Amino acid sequence: MVQDAERTTENTTSGGGGNPGHPPERRPDPGIARIREAAAGVWADPWWTLPNLLSVLRLAGVPLFLWLLLGPKADLLALLVLVVSGLTDWLDGKLARWLNQYSRLGELLDPAADRLYIIATLVAFVLRDVVPWWVAAALVLRDVVLTLCLPVLRWHGYEPPEVHYLGKAATFCLMYAFPLLLLVQEDFPLSDVVRPIAYAFTCWGGALYLWAGILYLGQVVAAVHQARSRTRPA
Protein backbone atom coordinates (compact mmCIF):
# COMPACT_ATOMS: atom_id res chain seq x y z
CA MET A 1 0.00 0.00 0.00
CA VAL A 2 1.09 3.61 -0.52
CA GLN A 3 0.66 4.38 3.14
CA ASP A 4 2.89 1.47 4.21
CA ALA A 5 5.60 2.43 1.72
CA GLU A 6 5.63 5.99 3.00
CA ARG A 7 5.91 4.86 6.60
CA THR A 8 8.77 2.52 5.74
CA THR A 9 10.63 5.34 4.01
CA GLU A 10 10.11 7.62 7.03
CA ASN A 11 11.45 4.99 9.45
CA THR A 12 14.49 4.33 7.29
CA THR A 13 15.42 7.97 6.78
CA SER A 14 14.97 8.74 10.52
CA GLY A 15 17.48 6.05 11.51
CA GLY A 16 14.99 3.54 12.81
CA GLY A 17 16.36 0.69 10.69
CA GLY A 18 18.95 -0.41 8.16
CA ASN A 19 22.66 -1.06 8.54
CA PRO A 20 24.72 1.56 10.37
CA GLY A 21 27.17 3.34 8.15
CA HIS A 22 25.15 2.71 4.99
CA PRO A 23 22.88 5.27 3.35
CA PRO A 24 19.16 4.59 3.87
CA GLU A 25 17.36 2.79 1.11
CA ARG A 26 14.50 4.56 -0.56
CA ARG A 27 11.65 2.65 -2.02
CA PRO A 28 10.44 3.82 -5.43
CA ASP A 29 7.45 6.12 -5.42
CA PRO A 30 4.31 4.05 -6.08
CA GLY A 31 2.97 6.71 -8.46
CA ILE A 32 6.05 6.47 -10.68
CA ALA A 33 5.86 2.68 -10.51
CA ARG A 34 2.28 2.78 -11.81
CA ILE A 35 3.24 5.07 -14.71
CA ARG A 36 6.12 2.76 -15.62
CA GLU A 37 3.80 -0.24 -15.44
CA ALA A 38 1.36 1.42 -17.84
CA ALA A 39 4.18 2.25 -20.27
CA ALA A 40 5.45 -1.33 -20.07
CA GLY A 41 1.95 -2.57 -20.91
CA VAL A 42 1.95 -0.49 -24.09
CA TRP A 43 5.34 -1.87 -25.14
CA ALA A 44 4.33 -5.47 -24.34
CA ASP A 45 1.26 -5.42 -26.60
CA PRO A 46 1.58 -6.34 -30.29
CA TRP A 47 2.22 -3.23 -32.36
CA TRP A 48 2.03 -4.50 -35.92
CA THR A 49 -1.68 -5.15 -36.23
CA LEU A 50 -4.02 -4.07 -39.01
CA PRO A 51 -6.15 -1.82 -36.73
CA ASN A 52 -2.99 -0.07 -35.48
CA LEU A 53 -1.79 0.40 -39.06
CA LEU A 54 -5.08 2.11 -39.94
CA SER A 55 -4.74 4.35 -36.88
CA VAL A 56 -1.21 5.32 -37.92
CA LEU A 57 -2.49 6.15 -41.42
CA ARG A 58 -5.16 8.37 -39.85
CA LEU A 59 -2.47 10.18 -37.86
CA ALA A 60 -0.35 10.59 -40.99
CA GLY A 61 -3.31 12.27 -42.68
CA VAL A 62 -3.45 15.10 -40.10
CA PRO A 63 -0.57 17.21 -41.54
CA LEU A 64 -1.86 16.58 -45.08
CA PHE A 65 -5.33 17.69 -44.02
CA LEU A 66 -3.96 20.84 -42.37
CA TRP A 67 -1.80 21.70 -45.38
CA LEU A 68 -4.73 21.32 -47.78
CA LEU A 69 -6.76 23.73 -45.66
CA LEU A 70 -4.07 26.37 -45.21
CA GLY A 71 -1.85 25.97 -48.29
CA PRO A 72 -3.76 25.61 -51.54
CA LYS A 73 -7.09 25.87 -49.64
CA ALA A 74 -8.27 22.78 -51.46
CA ASP A 75 -11.35 22.33 -49.30
CA LEU A 76 -12.83 19.47 -51.33
CA LEU A 77 -9.59 17.47 -51.08
CA ALA A 78 -9.39 18.24 -47.37
CA LEU A 79 -12.97 17.05 -47.05
CA LEU A 80 -11.99 13.81 -48.80
CA VAL A 81 -9.16 13.28 -46.30
CA LEU A 82 -11.61 13.86 -43.45
CA VAL A 83 -14.09 11.36 -44.92
CA VAL A 84 -11.35 8.73 -45.35
CA SER A 85 -10.29 9.34 -41.76
CA GLY A 86 -13.83 8.73 -40.57
CA LEU A 87 -14.07 5.50 -42.55
CA THR A 88 -10.77 4.19 -41.18
CA ASP A 89 -11.89 5.16 -37.67
CA TRP A 90 -14.95 2.95 -38.08
CA LEU A 91 -13.00 0.17 -39.79
CA ASP A 92 -10.18 -0.18 -37.27
CA GLY A 93 -12.68 -0.78 -34.46
CA LYS A 94 -14.48 -3.40 -36.52
CA LEU A 95 -11.23 -5.14 -37.46
CA ALA A 96 -10.04 -5.14 -33.85
CA ARG A 97 -13.19 -7.05 -32.89
CA TRP A 98 -13.25 -9.38 -35.91
CA LEU A 99 -9.55 -10.26 -35.75
CA ASN A 100 -9.29 -10.09 -31.94
CA GLN A 101 -6.40 -7.64 -32.28
CA TYR A 102 -7.00 -5.38 -29.31
CA SER A 103 -3.96 -3.56 -27.97
CA ARG A 104 -3.21 -0.82 -25.49
CA LEU A 105 -1.42 1.10 -28.23
CA GLY A 106 -4.56 0.99 -30.38
CA GLU A 107 -6.62 2.33 -27.48
CA LEU A 108 -4.23 5.30 -27.31
CA LEU A 109 -3.86 5.95 -31.04
CA ASP A 110 -7.56 6.00 -31.86
CA PRO A 111 -8.64 8.88 -29.59
CA ALA A 112 -5.34 10.67 -30.27
CA ALA A 113 -6.16 10.76 -34.00
CA ASP A 114 -9.66 12.11 -33.27
CA ARG A 115 -8.27 14.87 -31.06
CA LEU A 116 -5.57 15.85 -33.56
CA TYR A 117 -8.10 16.14 -36.39
CA ILE A 118 -10.31 18.30 -34.21
CA ILE A 119 -7.40 20.54 -33.16
CA ALA A 120 -6.03 20.79 -36.73
CA THR A 121 -9.47 21.72 -38.06
CA LEU A 122 -10.03 24.34 -35.38
CA VAL A 123 -6.61 25.92 -35.99
CA ALA A 124 -7.28 26.09 -39.74
CA PHE A 125 -10.80 27.45 -39.23
CA VAL A 126 -9.55 30.21 -36.93
CA LEU A 127 -6.81 31.22 -39.38
CA ARG A 128 -9.37 31.32 -42.16
CA ASP A 129 -12.00 33.16 -40.06
CA VAL A 130 -14.48 30.31 -40.29
CA VAL A 131 -15.06 30.13 -36.51
CA PRO A 132 -14.22 32.67 -33.75
CA TRP A 133 -10.89 32.15 -31.98
CA TRP A 134 -12.53 31.87 -28.54
CA VAL A 135 -14.60 28.87 -29.68
CA ALA A 136 -11.48 27.05 -30.83
CA ALA A 137 -9.57 28.08 -27.69
CA ALA A 138 -12.27 26.66 -25.40
CA LEU A 139 -12.35 23.30 -27.21
CA VAL A 140 -8.56 22.99 -27.39
CA LEU A 141 -8.17 23.99 -23.72
CA ARG A 142 -10.63 21.26 -22.80
CA ASP A 143 -8.43 18.63 -24.47
CA VAL A 144 -5.25 20.02 -22.93
CA VAL A 145 -6.69 19.90 -19.41
CA LEU A 146 -7.97 16.34 -19.80
CA THR A 147 -4.66 15.20 -21.30
CA LEU A 148 -2.81 16.57 -18.27
CA CYS A 149 -5.20 14.64 -16.02
CA LEU A 150 -4.13 11.26 -17.43
CA PRO A 151 -0.75 11.01 -15.63
CA VAL A 152 -2.44 12.27 -12.45
CA LEU A 153 -4.93 9.39 -12.62
CA ARG A 154 -2.17 6.88 -13.33
CA TRP A 155 -0.14 8.28 -10.42
CA HIS A 156 -3.02 7.46 -8.09
CA GLY A 157 -3.56 4.00 -9.58
CA TYR A 158 -6.55 4.66 -11.84
CA GLU A 159 -7.14 3.97 -15.51
CA PRO A 160 -8.40 6.80 -17.75
CA PRO A 161 -12.17 7.24 -17.42
CA GLU A 162 -14.31 5.39 -19.92
CA VAL A 163 -15.65 7.41 -22.82
CA HIS A 164 -18.97 8.96 -21.81
CA TYR A 165 -21.92 8.85 -24.17
CA LEU A 166 -21.98 12.65 -24.15
CA GLY A 167 -18.36 12.64 -25.32
CA LYS A 168 -19.26 10.28 -28.15
CA ALA A 169 -22.23 12.43 -29.12
CA ALA A 170 -20.08 15.58 -29.05
CA THR A 171 -17.39 14.03 -31.26
CA PHE A 172 -20.10 12.78 -33.63
CA CYS A 173 -21.59 16.28 -33.95
CA LEU A 174 -18.21 17.93 -34.50
CA MET A 175 -17.18 15.35 -37.09
CA TYR A 176 -20.35 16.21 -39.01
CA ALA A 177 -19.99 19.94 -38.41
CA PHE A 178 -16.47 20.24 -39.82
CA PRO A 179 -17.19 18.74 -43.27
CA LEU A 180 -20.35 20.83 -43.54
CA LEU A 181 -18.43 23.98 -42.61
CA LEU A 182 -15.92 23.11 -45.33
CA LEU A 183 -18.70 22.63 -47.85
CA VAL A 184 -20.26 26.03 -47.21
CA GLN A 185 -16.90 27.71 -47.90
CA GLU A 186 -17.43 26.72 -51.52
CA ASP A 187 -20.09 28.40 -53.64
CA PHE A 188 -22.61 25.74 -54.60
CA PRO A 189 -26.43 25.77 -54.99
CA LEU A 190 -27.26 24.29 -51.57
CA SER A 191 -24.93 26.50 -49.51
CA ASP A 192 -27.80 28.50 -48.02
CA VAL A 193 -29.50 25.29 -46.89
CA VAL A 194 -26.39 23.58 -45.52
CA ARG A 195 -24.98 26.64 -43.69
CA PRO A 196 -27.51 26.72 -40.79
CA ILE A 197 -27.19 22.94 -40.41
CA ALA A 198 -23.40 23.26 -40.20
CA TYR A 199 -23.65 25.98 -37.57
CA ALA A 200 -26.21 23.97 -35.60
CA PHE A 201 -23.93 20.91 -35.50
CA THR A 202 -21.04 23.16 -34.48
CA CYS A 203 -23.01 24.71 -31.59
CA TRP A 204 -24.41 21.38 -30.37
CA GLY A 205 -21.10 19.59 -30.71
CA GLY A 206 -19.12 22.36 -29.02
CA ALA A 207 -21.52 22.60 -26.08
CA LEU A 208 -21.61 18.82 -25.59
CA TYR A 209 -17.82 18.63 -25.95
CA LEU A 210 -17.30 21.12 -23.13
CA TRP A 211 -19.98 19.55 -20.94
CA ALA A 212 -18.48 16.08 -21.41
CA GLY A 213 -15.08 17.55 -20.47
CA ILE A 214 -16.55 18.91 -17.23
CA LEU A 215 -17.97 15.46 -16.44
CA TYR A 216 -14.59 13.81 -17.12
CA LEU A 217 -12.85 16.37 -14.91
CA GLY A 218 -15.35 15.67 -12.14
CA GLN A 219 -14.51 11.95 -12.36
CA VAL A 220 -10.80 12.76 -12.09
CA VAL A 221 -11.30 14.96 -9.02
CA ALA A 222 -13.44 12.29 -7.35
CA ALA A 223 -10.89 9.56 -8.10
CA VAL A 224 -7.98 11.60 -6.70
CA HIS A 225 -9.99 12.49 -3.60
CA GLN A 226 -10.85 8.82 -3.04
CA ALA A 227 -7.21 7.75 -3.49
CA ARG A 228 -6.02 10.35 -0.98
CA SER A 229 -8.68 9.38 1.56
CA ARG A 230 -7.51 5.76 1.37
CA THR A 231 -3.88 6.66 2.06
CA ARG A 232 -4.65 9.25 4.76
CA PRO A 233 -3.63 7.95 8.22
CA ALA A 234 -6.55 7.08 10.49
CSV table of C-alpha atoms in Angstrom, one decimal:
chain,number,residue,atom,x,y,z
A,1,MET,CA,0.0,0.0,0.0
A,2,VAL,CA,1.1,3.6,-0.5
A,3,GLN,CA,0.7,4.4,3.1
A,4,ASP,CA,2.9,1.5,4.2
A,5,ALA,CA,5.6,2.4,1.7
A,6,GLU,CA,5.6,6.0,3.0
A,7,ARG,CA,5.9,4.9,6.6
A,8,THR,CA,8.8,2.5,5.7
A,9,THR,CA,10.6,5.3,4.0
A,10,GLU,CA,10.1,7.6,7.0
A,11,ASN,CA,11.4,5.0,9.5
A,12,THR,CA,14.5,4.3,7.3
A,13,THR,CA,15.4,8.0,6.8
A,14,SER,CA,15.0,8.7,10.5
A,15,GLY,CA,17.5,6.1,11.5
A,16,GLY,CA,15.0,3.5,12.8
A,17,GLY,CA,16.4,0.7,10.7
A,18,GLY,CA,19.0,-0.4,8.2
A,19,ASN,CA,22.7,-1.1,8.5
A,20,PRO,CA,24.7,1.6,10.4
A,21,GLY,CA,27.2,3.3,8.1
A,22,HIS,CA,25.1,2.7,5.0
A,23,PRO,CA,22.9,5.3,3.3
A,24,PRO,CA,19.2,4.6,3.9
A,25,GLU,CA,17.4,2.8,1.1
A,26,ARG,CA,14.5,4.6,-0.6
A,27,ARG,CA,11.7,2.6,-2.0
A,28,PRO,CA,10.4,3.8,-5.4
A,29,ASP,CA,7.5,6.1,-5.4
A,30,PRO,CA,4.3,4.0,-6.1
A,31,GLY,CA,3.0,6.7,-8.5
A,32,ILE,CA,6.0,6.5,-10.7
A,33,ALA,CA,5.9,2.7,-10.5
A,34,ARG,CA,2.3,2.8,-11.8
A,35,ILE,CA,3.2,5.1,-14.7
A,36,ARG,CA,6.1,2.8,-15.6
A,37,GLU,CA,3.8,-0.2,-15.4
A,38,ALA,CA,1.4,1.4,-17.8
A,39,ALA,CA,4.2,2.2,-20.3
A,40,ALA,CA,5.4,-1.3,-20.1
A,41,GLY,CA,2.0,-2.6,-20.9
A,42,VAL,CA,1.9,-0.5,-24.1
A,43,TRP,CA,5.3,-1.9,-25.1
A,44,ALA,CA,4.3,-5.5,-24.3
A,45,ASP,CA,1.3,-5.4,-26.6
A,46,PRO,CA,1.6,-6.3,-30.3
A,47,TRP,CA,2.2,-3.2,-32.4
A,48,TRP,CA,2.0,-4.5,-35.9
A,49,THR,CA,-1.7,-5.1,-36.2
A,50,LEU,CA,-4.0,-4.1,-39.0
A,51,PRO,CA,-6.1,-1.8,-36.7
A,52,ASN,CA,-3.0,-0.1,-35.5
A,53,LEU,CA,-1.8,0.4,-39.1
A,54,LEU,CA,-5.1,2.1,-39.9
A,55,SER,CA,-4.7,4.3,-36.9
A,56,VAL,CA,-1.2,5.3,-37.9
A,57,LEU,CA,-2.5,6.2,-41.4
A,58,ARG,CA,-5.2,8.4,-39.9
A,59,LEU,CA,-2.5,10.2,-37.9
A,60,ALA,CA,-0.3,10.6,-41.0
A,61,GLY,CA,-3.3,12.3,-42.7
A,62,VAL,CA,-3.5,15.1,-40.1
A,63,PRO,CA,-0.6,17.2,-41.5
A,64,LEU,CA,-1.9,16.6,-45.1
A,65,PHE,CA,-5.3,17.7,-44.0
A,66,LEU,CA,-4.0,20.8,-42.4
A,67,TRP,CA,-1.8,21.7,-45.4
A,68,LEU,CA,-4.7,21.3,-47.8
A,69,LEU,CA,-6.8,23.7,-45.7
A,70,LEU,CA,-4.1,26.4,-45.2
A,71,GLY,CA,-1.8,26.0,-48.3
A,72,PRO,CA,-3.8,25.6,-51.5
A,73,LYS,CA,-7.1,25.9,-49.6
A,74,ALA,CA,-8.3,22.8,-51.5
A,75,ASP,CA,-11.4,22.3,-49.3
A,76,LEU,CA,-12.8,19.5,-51.3
A,77,LEU,CA,-9.6,17.5,-51.1
A,78,ALA,CA,-9.4,18.2,-47.4
A,79,LEU,CA,-13.0,17.1,-47.1
A,80,LEU,CA,-12.0,13.8,-48.8
A,81,VAL,CA,-9.2,13.3,-46.3
A,82,LEU,CA,-11.6,13.9,-43.5
A,83,VAL,CA,-14.1,11.4,-44.9
A,84,VAL,CA,-11.4,8.7,-45.4
A,85,SER,CA,-10.3,9.3,-41.8
A,86,GLY,CA,-13.8,8.7,-40.6
A,87,LEU,CA,-14.1,5.5,-42.5
A,88,THR,CA,-10.8,4.2,-41.2
A,89,ASP,CA,-11.9,5.2,-37.7
A,90,TRP,CA,-15.0,3.0,-38.1
A,91,LEU,CA,-13.0,0.2,-39.8
A,92,ASP,CA,-10.2,-0.2,-37.3
A,93,GLY,CA,-12.7,-0.8,-34.5
A,94,LYS,CA,-14.5,-3.4,-36.5
A,95,LEU,CA,-11.2,-5.1,-37.5
A,96,ALA,CA,-10.0,-5.1,-33.8
A,97,ARG,CA,-13.2,-7.1,-32.9
A,98,TRP,CA,-13.3,-9.4,-35.9
A,99,LEU,CA,-9.5,-10.3,-35.7
A,100,ASN,CA,-9.3,-10.1,-31.9
A,101,GLN,CA,-6.4,-7.6,-32.3
A,102,TYR,CA,-7.0,-5.4,-29.3
A,103,SER,CA,-4.0,-3.6,-28.0
A,104,ARG,CA,-3.2,-0.8,-25.5
A,105,LEU,CA,-1.4,1.1,-28.2
A,106,GLY,CA,-4.6,1.0,-30.4
A,107,GLU,CA,-6.6,2.3,-27.5
A,108,LEU,CA,-4.2,5.3,-27.3
A,109,LEU,CA,-3.9,5.9,-31.0
A,110,ASP,CA,-7.6,6.0,-31.9
A,111,PRO,CA,-8.6,8.9,-29.6
A,112,ALA,CA,-5.3,10.7,-30.3
A,113,ALA,CA,-6.2,10.8,-34.0
A,114,ASP,CA,-9.7,12.1,-33.3
A,115,ARG,CA,-8.3,14.9,-31.1
A,116,LEU,CA,-5.6,15.8,-33.6
A,117,TYR,CA,-8.1,16.1,-36.4
A,118,ILE,CA,-10.3,18.3,-34.2
A,119,ILE,CA,-7.4,20.5,-33.2
A,120,ALA,CA,-6.0,20.8,-36.7
A,121,THR,CA,-9.5,21.7,-38.1
A,122,LEU,CA,-10.0,24.3,-35.4
A,123,VAL,CA,-6.6,25.9,-36.0
A,124,ALA,CA,-7.3,26.1,-39.7
A,125,PHE,CA,-10.8,27.5,-39.2
A,126,VAL,CA,-9.5,30.2,-36.9
A,127,LEU,CA,-6.8,31.2,-39.4
A,128,ARG,CA,-9.4,31.3,-42.2
A,129,ASP,CA,-12.0,33.2,-40.1
A,130,VAL,CA,-14.5,30.3,-40.3
A,131,VAL,CA,-15.1,30.1,-36.5
A,132,PRO,CA,-14.2,32.7,-33.8
A,133,TRP,CA,-10.9,32.2,-32.0
A,134,TRP,CA,-12.5,31.9,-28.5
A,135,VAL,CA,-14.6,28.9,-29.7
A,136,ALA,CA,-11.5,27.0,-30.8
A,137,ALA,CA,-9.6,28.1,-27.7
A,138,ALA,CA,-12.3,26.7,-25.4
A,139,LEU,CA,-12.4,23.3,-27.2
A,140,VAL,CA,-8.6,23.0,-27.4
A,141,LEU,CA,-8.2,24.0,-23.7
A,142,ARG,CA,-10.6,21.3,-22.8
A,143,ASP,CA,-8.4,18.6,-24.5
A,144,VAL,CA,-5.2,20.0,-22.9
A,145,VAL,CA,-6.7,19.9,-19.4
A,146,LEU,CA,-8.0,16.3,-19.8
A,147,THR,CA,-4.7,15.2,-21.3
A,148,LEU,CA,-2.8,16.6,-18.3
A,149,CYS,CA,-5.2,14.6,-16.0
A,150,LEU,CA,-4.1,11.3,-17.4
A,151,PRO,CA,-0.8,11.0,-15.6
A,152,VAL,CA,-2.4,12.3,-12.4
A,153,LEU,CA,-4.9,9.4,-12.6
A,154,ARG,CA,-2.2,6.9,-13.3
A,155,TRP,CA,-0.1,8.3,-10.4
A,156,HIS,CA,-3.0,7.5,-8.1
A,157,GLY,CA,-3.6,4.0,-9.6
A,158,TYR,CA,-6.5,4.7,-11.8
A,159,GLU,CA,-7.1,4.0,-15.5
A,160,PRO,CA,-8.4,6.8,-17.7
A,161,PRO,CA,-12.2,7.2,-17.4
A,162,GLU,CA,-14.3,5.4,-19.9
A,163,VAL,CA,-15.7,7.4,-22.8
A,164,HIS,CA,-19.0,9.0,-21.8
A,165,TYR,CA,-21.9,8.8,-24.2
A,166,LEU,CA,-22.0,12.6,-24.2
A,167,GLY,CA,-18.4,12.6,-25.3
A,168,LYS,CA,-19.3,10.3,-28.1
A,169,ALA,CA,-22.2,12.4,-29.1
A,170,ALA,CA,-20.1,15.6,-29.1
A,171,THR,CA,-17.4,14.0,-31.3
A,172,PHE,CA,-20.1,12.8,-33.6
A,173,CYS,CA,-21.6,16.3,-33.9
A,174,LEU,CA,-18.2,17.9,-34.5
A,175,MET,CA,-17.2,15.4,-37.1
A,176,TYR,CA,-20.3,16.2,-39.0
A,177,ALA,CA,-20.0,19.9,-38.4
A,178,PHE,CA,-16.5,20.2,-39.8
A,179,PRO,CA,-17.2,18.7,-43.3
A,180,LEU,CA,-20.3,20.8,-43.5
A,181,LEU,CA,-18.4,24.0,-42.6
A,182,LEU,CA,-15.9,23.1,-45.3
A,183,LEU,CA,-18.7,22.6,-47.9
A,184,VAL,CA,-20.3,26.0,-47.2
A,185,GLN,CA,-16.9,27.7,-47.9
A,186,GLU,CA,-17.4,26.7,-51.5
A,187,ASP,CA,-20.1,28.4,-53.6
A,188,PHE,CA,-22.6,25.7,-54.6
A,189,PRO,CA,-26.4,25.8,-55.0
A,190,LEU,CA,-27.3,24.3,-51.6
A,191,SER,CA,-24.9,26.5,-49.5
A,192,ASP,CA,-27.8,28.5,-48.0
A,193,VAL,CA,-29.5,25.3,-46.9
A,194,VAL,CA,-26.4,23.6,-45.5
A,195,ARG,CA,-25.0,26.6,-43.7
A,196,PRO,CA,-27.5,26.7,-40.8
A,197,ILE,CA,-27.2,22.9,-40.4
A,198,ALA,CA,-23.4,23.3,-40.2
A,199,TYR,CA,-23.7,26.0,-37.6
A,200,ALA,CA,-26.2,24.0,-35.6
A,201,PHE,CA,-23.9,20.9,-35.5
A,202,THR,CA,-21.0,23.2,-34.5
A,203,CYS,CA,-23.0,24.7,-31.6
A,204,TRP,CA,-24.4,21.4,-30.4
A,205,GLY,CA,-21.1,19.6,-30.7
A,206,GLY,CA,-19.1,22.4,-29.0
A,207,ALA,CA,-21.5,22.6,-26.1
A,208,LEU,CA,-21.6,18.8,-25.6
A,209,TYR,CA,-17.8,18.6,-26.0
A,210,LEU,CA,-17.3,21.1,-23.1
A,211,TRP,CA,-20.0,19.5,-20.9
A,212,ALA,CA,-18.5,16.1,-21.4
A,213,GLY,CA,-15.1,17.6,-20.5
A,214,ILE,CA,-16.5,18.9,-17.2
A,215,LEU,CA,-18.0,15.5,-16.4
A,216,TYR,CA,-14.6,13.8,-17.1
A,217,LEU,CA,-12.8,16.4,-14.9
A,218,GLY,CA,-15.3,15.7,-12.1
A,219,GLN,CA,-14.5,12.0,-12.4
A,220,VAL,CA,-10.8,12.8,-12.1
A,221,VAL,CA,-11.3,15.0,-9.0
A,222,ALA,CA,-13.4,12.3,-7.3
A,223,ALA,CA,-10.9,9.6,-8.1
A,224,VAL,CA,-8.0,11.6,-6.7
A,225,HIS,CA,-10.0,12.5,-3.6
A,226,GLN,CA,-10.9,8.8,-3.0
A,227,ALA,CA,-7.2,7.7,-3.5
A,228,ARG,CA,-6.0,10.4,-1.0
A,229,SER,CA,-8.7,9.4,1.6
A,230,ARG,CA,-7.5,5.8,1.4
A,231,THR,CA,-3.9,6.7,2.1
A,232,ARG,CA,-4.6,9.2,4.8
A,233,PRO,CA,-3.6,8.0,8.2
A,234,ALA,CA,-6.6,7.1,10.5
